[in-house]
Amino acid sequence: MAEQVLVQVRVDKKLKEEVSEIYEMLGLDLPTAIRMFLVRSKLERGLPFTTRLPKETVTRPEALDALDALFQQASGAPDMTQDEINAEIAAVRAARKAVKQ
């Protein structure tokens, strides 16, 4: 048997309790689970699971455009241009004027 050494790791108490409970359901204790992790890491020559950052799905300009659209919606800003608004006002005024005559 190879010489054994002590490995100490500090972890959050709640995390230790939660994973110990999981390993108990699997018939393992925490030290055995950690040894399994280390052996598997050796076999894989790295972490025994994939680690990666989530894929960025939105670019910064797209996010800013979306945020701007939300601000416009929240403020009640119209989707119309100034010229379209002026044309709409002129049409309503013309319709009112026609009704009065």
Tab-separated table of C-alpha atoms in Angstrom:
chain	number	residue	atom	x	y	z
A	1	MET	CA	0.000	0.000	0.000
A	2	ALA	CA	1.299	3.455	-0.889
A	3	GLU	CA	2.239	5.880	1.843
A	4	GLN	CA	-0.770	7.951	2.850
A	5	VAL	CA	-0.795	11.663	3.638
A	6	LEU	CA	-3.382	13.867	5.290
A	7	VAL	CA	-5.241	16.318	3.038
A	8	GLN	CA	-7.212	19.037	4.808
A	9	VAL	CA	-9.772	21.229	3.090
A	10	ARG	CA	-11.918	23.984	4.564
A	11	VAL	CA	-15.487	24.072	3.271
A	12	ASP	CA	-18.749	25.643	4.334
A	13	LYS	CA	-20.358	23.622	7.132
A	14	LYS	CA	-23.739	23.432	5.395
A	15	LEU	CA	-22.132	22.262	2.137
A	16	LYS	CA	-20.276	19.488	3.987
A	17	GLU	CA	-23.479	18.352	5.688
A	18	GLU	CA	-25.466	18.373	2.437
A	19	VAL	CA	-22.911	16.437	0.385
A	20	SER	CA	-22.259	14.013	3.240
A	21	GLU	CA	-25.986	13.248	3.231
A	22	ILE	CA	-25.900	12.622	-0.527
A	23	TYR	CA	-22.858	10.351	-0.255
A	24	GLU	CA	-24.484	8.429	2.612
A	25	MET	CA	-27.441	7.682	0.336
A	26	LEU	CA	-24.895	6.308	-2.140
A	27	GLY	CA	-23.282	4.182	0.563
A	28	LEU	CA	-20.167	6.368	0.768
A	29	ASP	CA	-18.594	8.548	3.382
A	30	LEU	CA	-17.051	11.922	2.568
A	31	PRO	CA	-13.384	10.788	2.664
A	32	THR	CA	-14.153	7.919	0.257
A	33	ALA	CA	-15.975	10.275	-2.113
A	34	ILE	CA	-13.012	12.666	-2.065
A	35	ARG	CA	-10.598	9.790	-2.764
A	36	MET	CA	-12.807	8.748	-5.694
A	37	PHE	CA	-12.664	12.315	-7.015
A	38	LEU	CA	-8.856	12.344	-6.789
A	39	VAL	CA	-8.470	8.935	-8.469
A	40	ARG	CA	-10.821	9.943	-11.270
A	41	SER	CA	-8.938	13.243	-11.690
A	42	LYS	CA	-5.737	11.243	-12.119
A	43	LEU	CA	-7.344	8.978	-14.737
A	44	GLU	CA	-8.831	11.937	-16.620
A	45	ARG	CA	-5.652	13.989	-16.217
A	46	GLY	CA	-7.871	16.886	-15.166
A	47	LEU	CA	-11.172	17.556	-13.517
A	48	PRO	CA	-13.517	14.591	-13.890
A	49	PHE	CA	-16.255	16.826	-15.253
A	50	THR	CA	-16.565	19.604	-17.804
A	51	THR	CA	-16.080	23.133	-16.548
A	52	ARG	CA	-16.922	26.096	-18.707
A	53	LEU	CA	-18.465	29.504	-18.560
A	54	PRO	CA	-21.940	29.807	-20.021
A	55	LYS	CA	-21.939	30.792	-23.673
A	56	GLU	CA	-22.570	34.494	-24.110
A	57	THR	CA	-25.713	34.678	-26.178
A	58	VAL	CA	-26.186	38.437	-26.268
A	59	THR	CA	-23.605	41.000	-27.318
A	60	ARG	CA	-23.171	44.209	-25.382
A	61	PRO	CA	-24.717	46.416	-28.122
A	62	GLU	CA	-27.715	44.064	-28.347
A	63	ALA	CA	-28.177	44.208	-24.581
A	64	LEU	CA	-27.986	48.010	-24.602
A	65	ASP	CA	-30.526	48.205	-27.446
A	66	ALA	CA	-32.883	45.898	-25.550
A	67	LEU	CA	-32.451	47.962	-22.391
A	68	ASP	CA	-33.162	51.167	-24.315
A	69	ALA	CA	-36.337	49.620	-25.751
A	70	LEU	CA	-37.477	48.643	-22.253
A	71	PHE	CA	-36.872	52.179	-20.980
A	72	GLN	CA	-38.908	53.599	-23.857
A	73	GLN	CA	-41.752	51.173	-23.129
A	74	ALA	CA	-41.706	51.972	-19.428
A	75	SER	CA	-41.682	55.730	-20.032
A	76	GLY	CA	-44.527	55.527	-22.522
A	77	ALA	CA	-42.340	56.945	-25.269
A	78	PRO	CA	-44.050	56.438	-28.618
A	79	ASP	CA	-42.713	54.192	-31.334
A	80	MET	CA	-43.411	56.957	-33.835
A	81	THR	CA	-40.953	59.503	-35.171
A	82	GLN	CA	-41.495	63.215	-34.551
A	83	ASP	CA	-42.666	63.662	-38.147
A	84	GLU	CA	-45.206	60.824	-37.768
A	85	ILE	CA	-46.508	62.363	-34.536
A	86	ASN	CA	-46.871	65.779	-36.195
A	87	ALA	CA	-48.679	64.226	-39.178
A	88	GLU	CA	-51.056	62.390	-36.808
A	89	ILE	CA	-51.804	65.607	-34.913
A	90	ALA	CA	-52.396	67.494	-38.164
A	91	ALA	CA	-54.790	64.776	-39.386
A	92	VAL	CA	-56.801	64.870	-36.132
A	93	ARG	CA	-56.964	68.680	-36.233
A	94	ALA	CA	-58.110	68.587	-39.853
A	95	ALA	CA	-60.798	66.019	-39.000
A	96	ARG	CA	-62.056	68.156	-36.080
A	97	LYS	CA	-62.071	71.257	-38.245
A	98	ALA	CA	-64.111	69.450	-40.922
A	99	VAL	CA	-66.672	68.330	-38.304
A	100	LYS	CA	-67.093	71.890	-36.963
A	101	GLN	CA	-67.874	73.285	-40.434
